[in-house]
CSV table of C-alpha atoms and ligand atoms in Angstrom, one decimal:
chain,number,residue,atom,x,y,z
A,109,MET,CA,-4.5,-108.1,-118.7
A,110,ALA,CA,-6.2,-108.3,-122.0
A,111,LYS,CA,-8.3,-106.3,-124.3
A,112,LEU,CA,-11.8,-107.7,-124.8
A,113,GLU,CA,-14.2,-107.3,-127.6
A,114,ILE,CA,-16.9,-104.7,-127.1
A,115,ILE,CA,-20.3,-105.8,-128.3
A,116,LYS,CA,-22.4,-103.4,-130.3
A,117,LEU,CA,-25.9,-102.7,-131.3
A,118,PRO,CA,-27.9,-104.8,-132.4
A,119,ASP,CA,-26.4,-107.5,-130.1
A,120,PRO,CA,-29.4,-108.5,-127.9
A,121,LEU,CA,-27.1,-109.0,-124.9
A,122,LEU,CA,-27.1,-105.2,-124.5
A,123,ARG,CA,-30.7,-105.4,-123.5
A,124,GLU,CA,-30.1,-108.0,-120.7
A,125,ILE,CA,-30.4,-107.1,-117.1
A,126,SER,CA,-27.1,-107.9,-115.4
A,127,ALA,CA,-26.9,-110.1,-112.3
A,128,PRO,CA,-25.5,-108.9,-108.9
A,129,VAL,CA,-22.0,-110.1,-108.1
A,130,GLU,CA,-22.0,-112.4,-105.1
A,131,GLN,CA,-18.4,-112.2,-104.1
A,132,VAL,CA,-15.5,-109.9,-105.1
A,133,ASP,CA,-12.7,-112.5,-105.8
A,134,SER,CA,-9.7,-112.7,-108.1
A,135,ASN,CA,-11.8,-113.5,-111.1
A,136,ILE,CA,-13.8,-110.3,-110.6
A,137,ASN,CA,-10.5,-108.3,-110.2
A,138,GLN,CA,-9.1,-109.9,-113.4
A,139,LEU,CA,-12.2,-108.9,-115.3
A,140,PHE,CA,-11.8,-105.3,-113.9
A,141,ASP,CA,-8.3,-105.2,-115.2
A,142,ASP,CA,-9.4,-106.4,-118.6
A,143,MET,CA,-12.3,-104.0,-118.7
A,144,LEU,CA,-9.9,-101.1,-117.9
A,145,ASP,CA,-7.5,-102.2,-120.7
A,146,THR,CA,-10.5,-102.4,-123.1
A,147,MET,CA,-11.9,-99.0,-122.0
A,148,TYR,CA,-8.5,-97.1,-122.2
A,149,ALA,CA,-7.8,-98.7,-125.6
A,150,ALA,CA,-11.2,-97.8,-127.1
A,151,PRO,CA,-10.8,-95.0,-125.8
A,152,GLY,CA,-13.7,-94.3,-123.6
A,153,ILE,CA,-14.5,-92.9,-120.2
A,154,GLY,CA,-16.8,-95.7,-119.0
A,155,LEU,CA,-17.6,-99.4,-119.6
A,156,ALA,CA,-20.1,-101.9,-118.2
A,157,ALA,CA,-19.3,-105.6,-118.0
A,158,ILE,CA,-22.3,-106.4,-120.3
A,159,GLN,CA,-20.5,-104.4,-123.0
A,160,VAL,CA,-17.8,-107.2,-123.0
A,161,ALA,CA,-20.6,-109.8,-123.0
A,162,VAL,CA,-20.4,-110.5,-119.2
A,163,PRO,CA,-23.9,-109.9,-117.6
A,164,LYS,CA,-22.5,-109.0,-114.1
A,165,ARG,CA,-23.2,-105.7,-112.3
A,166,MET,CA,-19.7,-104.3,-112.8
A,167,VAL,CA,-18.7,-100.8,-114.1
A,168,VAL,CA,-15.4,-99.1,-114.7
A,169,ILE,CA,-15.1,-95.3,-115.2
A,170,ASP,CA,-12.2,-92.9,-115.7
A,171,ILE,CA,-13.0,-89.4,-116.6
A,172,ALA,CA,-9.3,-88.2,-116.7
A,173,ASP,CA,-8.5,-87.0,-120.2
A,174,ASP,CA,-4.7,-87.2,-119.6
A,175,PRO,CA,-3.3,-90.8,-119.6
A,176,GLU,CA,-0.7,-89.6,-117.1
A,177,LYS,CA,-3.4,-88.9,-114.6
A,178,ARG,CA,-5.5,-92.0,-114.7
A,179,ASN,CA,-7.8,-92.5,-111.8
A,180,PRO,CA,-10.0,-95.5,-112.4
A,181,LEU,CA,-13.2,-96.1,-110.5
A,182,CYS,CA,-14.2,-99.8,-110.3
A,183,MET,CA,-17.7,-100.5,-109.0
A,184,VAL,CA,-19.4,-103.7,-108.1
A,185,ASN,CA,-23.2,-103.7,-107.8
A,186,PRO,CA,-23.5,-99.9,-108.1
A,187,LYS,CA,-26.8,-98.4,-106.9
A,188,ILE,CA,-27.9,-94.8,-107.2
A,189,VAL,CA,-29.5,-93.9,-103.9
A,190,LYS,CA,-29.9,-90.1,-104.4
A,191,ARG,CA,-30.5,-87.9,-107.4
A,192,SER,CA,-30.5,-84.1,-107.5
A,193,ASP,CA,-33.5,-82.2,-108.8
A,194,ILE,CA,-31.2,-80.1,-110.9
A,195,LEU,CA,-30.7,-81.6,-114.3
A,196,ARG,CA,-27.8,-81.0,-116.6
A,197,PRO,CA,-27.7,-81.7,-120.4
A,198,TYR,CA,-24.7,-83.6,-121.8
A,199,GLU,CA,-24.0,-85.0,-125.2
A,200,GLU,CA,-23.4,-88.7,-124.6
A,201,GLY,CA,-21.7,-91.3,-126.7
A,202,CYS,CA,-21.4,-95.1,-126.1
A,203,LEU,CA,-18.7,-97.6,-127.1
A,204,SER,CA,-21.5,-100.0,-128.1
A,205,LEU,CA,-23.1,-97.4,-130.4
A,206,PRO,CA,-20.2,-96.0,-132.5
A,207,ASP,CA,-20.9,-92.6,-134.0
A,208,VAL,CA,-24.1,-92.0,-132.1
A,209,LEU,CA,-24.4,-88.9,-129.9
A,210,VAL,CA,-27.5,-88.2,-127.9
A,211,ASP,CA,-28.3,-85.1,-125.8
A,212,ILE,CA,-29.5,-86.3,-122.5
A,213,GLU,CA,-30.6,-84.4,-119.4
A,214,ARG,CA,-29.8,-86.2,-116.2
A,215,PRO,CA,-29.6,-85.3,-112.5
A,216,ASP,CA,-26.5,-83.1,-112.0
A,217,THR,CA,-25.5,-84.8,-108.8
A,218,VAL,CA,-26.0,-88.4,-107.6
A,219,THR,CA,-25.1,-90.4,-104.6
A,220,ILE,CA,-24.0,-94.0,-105.3
A,221,GLU,CA,-23.4,-97.0,-103.2
A,222,TYR,CA,-21.2,-99.8,-104.5
A,223,ILE,CA,-18.6,-102.4,-103.5
A,224,ASP,CA,-15.0,-101.7,-104.4
A,225,ARG,CA,-12.3,-104.0,-105.7
A,226,GLN,CA,-11.4,-105.0,-102.1
A,227,GLY,CA,-14.9,-106.0,-101.4
A,228,LYS,CA,-15.6,-103.0,-99.2
A,229,GLN,CA,-18.9,-101.1,-99.3
A,230,GLN,CA,-18.4,-97.5,-100.5
A,231,THR,CA,-20.6,-94.4,-100.8
A,232,LEU,CA,-19.7,-91.7,-103.3
A,233,GLU,CA,-21.3,-88.4,-104.2
A,234,ALA,CA,-20.6,-87.4,-107.8
A,235,ASP,CA,-21.5,-84.4,-109.9
A,236,ASP,CA,-20.9,-83.1,-113.4
A,237,ILE,CA,-19.5,-85.5,-116.0
A,238,LEU,CA,-18.7,-88.2,-113.4
A,239,ALA,CA,-22.4,-88.2,-112.4
A,240,THR,CA,-23.4,-88.5,-116.0
A,241,ALA,CA,-20.9,-91.3,-116.6
A,242,ILE,CA,-22.2,-93.2,-113.6
A,243,GLN,CA,-25.8,-92.9,-114.6
A,244,HIS,CA,-25.0,-94.0,-118.2
A,245,GLU,CA,-23.1,-97.1,-117.0
A,246,VAL,CA,-25.7,-98.1,-114.4
A,247,ASP,CA,-28.3,-97.9,-117.2
A,248,HIS,CA,-26.3,-100.5,-119.1
A,249,LEU,CA,-26.7,-102.9,-116.2
A,250,ASP,CA,-30.5,-102.6,-116.6
A,251,GLY,CA,-30.3,-103.0,-120.4
A,252,LYS,CA,-30.9,-99.4,-121.1
A,253,LEU,CA,-29.1,-97.5,-123.8
A,254,ILE,CA,-28.7,-93.8,-124.8
A,255,ILE,CA,-31.0,-94.2,-127.8
A,256,ASP,CA,-33.9,-95.0,-125.3
A,257,PHE,CA,-33.9,-91.2,-124.6
A,258,LEU,CA,-34.8,-90.5,-128.2
A,259,SER,CA,-38.2,-90.6,-129.8
A,260,ARG,CA,-39.3,-94.0,-131.1
A,261,LEU,CA,-38.9,-92.8,-134.7
A,262,LYS,CA,-35.3,-91.6,-134.2
A,263,ARG,CA,-34.4,-94.8,-132.2
A,264,ASP,CA,-35.8,-97.1,-134.9
A,265,ILE,CA,-33.7,-95.3,-137.6
A,266,ILE,CA,-30.5,-95.8,-135.6
A,267,VAL,CA,-31.4,-99.5,-134.8
A,268,ARG,CA,-32.1,-100.2,-138.5
A,269,ARG,CA,-28.8,-98.6,-139.5
A,270,PHE,CA,-26.9,-100.9,-137.0
A,271,LYS,CA,-28.8,-103.9,-138.2
A,272,LYS,CA,-27.8,-103.1,-141.8
A,273,GLN,CA,-24.2,-102.6,-140.8
A,274,ALA,CA,-24.2,-105.9,-138.9
A,275,ARG,CA,-25.6,-107.8,-142.0
A,276,GLN,CA,-22.9,-106.2,-144.2
A,277,THR,CA,-20.0,-107.2,-142.0
A,278,ALA,CA,-21.3,-110.6,-141.1
B,470,NI,NI1,-22.4,-96.9,-123.0
């Protein structure tokens, strides 16, 4: 297991569309272990493979706030197949956008189809914060970020700030 580097805005990779995983093998499972290490160390409740610079449709989520009660969800090729009409607002952060919080309204309940670590097809109905986390991470696989829910003006201000920071630390 290894902790990987999390890429941050303005890294253009964050805008890439990740490719489906063809086969769940030991390499995929190794990457899941490394992604979990990276997420727990951050700490965060979700991480998409593209955030560690791997453009594959893979997501890890663990909404447990107690390290004793870890319950990781590892998803390959996740697809949201049903969304509730009821929306719920949540203030979202992202490990690739440190110190940015965005109020986002998303469907409160979603049904998701994915392939698990054993290569088995699964269906999960999720609500509340788990539903939010899943939608946030699936967005990453399509190159979408929380700042895309903001007005163009607010988004540009944040992007400019990150570009400036990247120049200063380069
Ligand atoms: Ni994120």
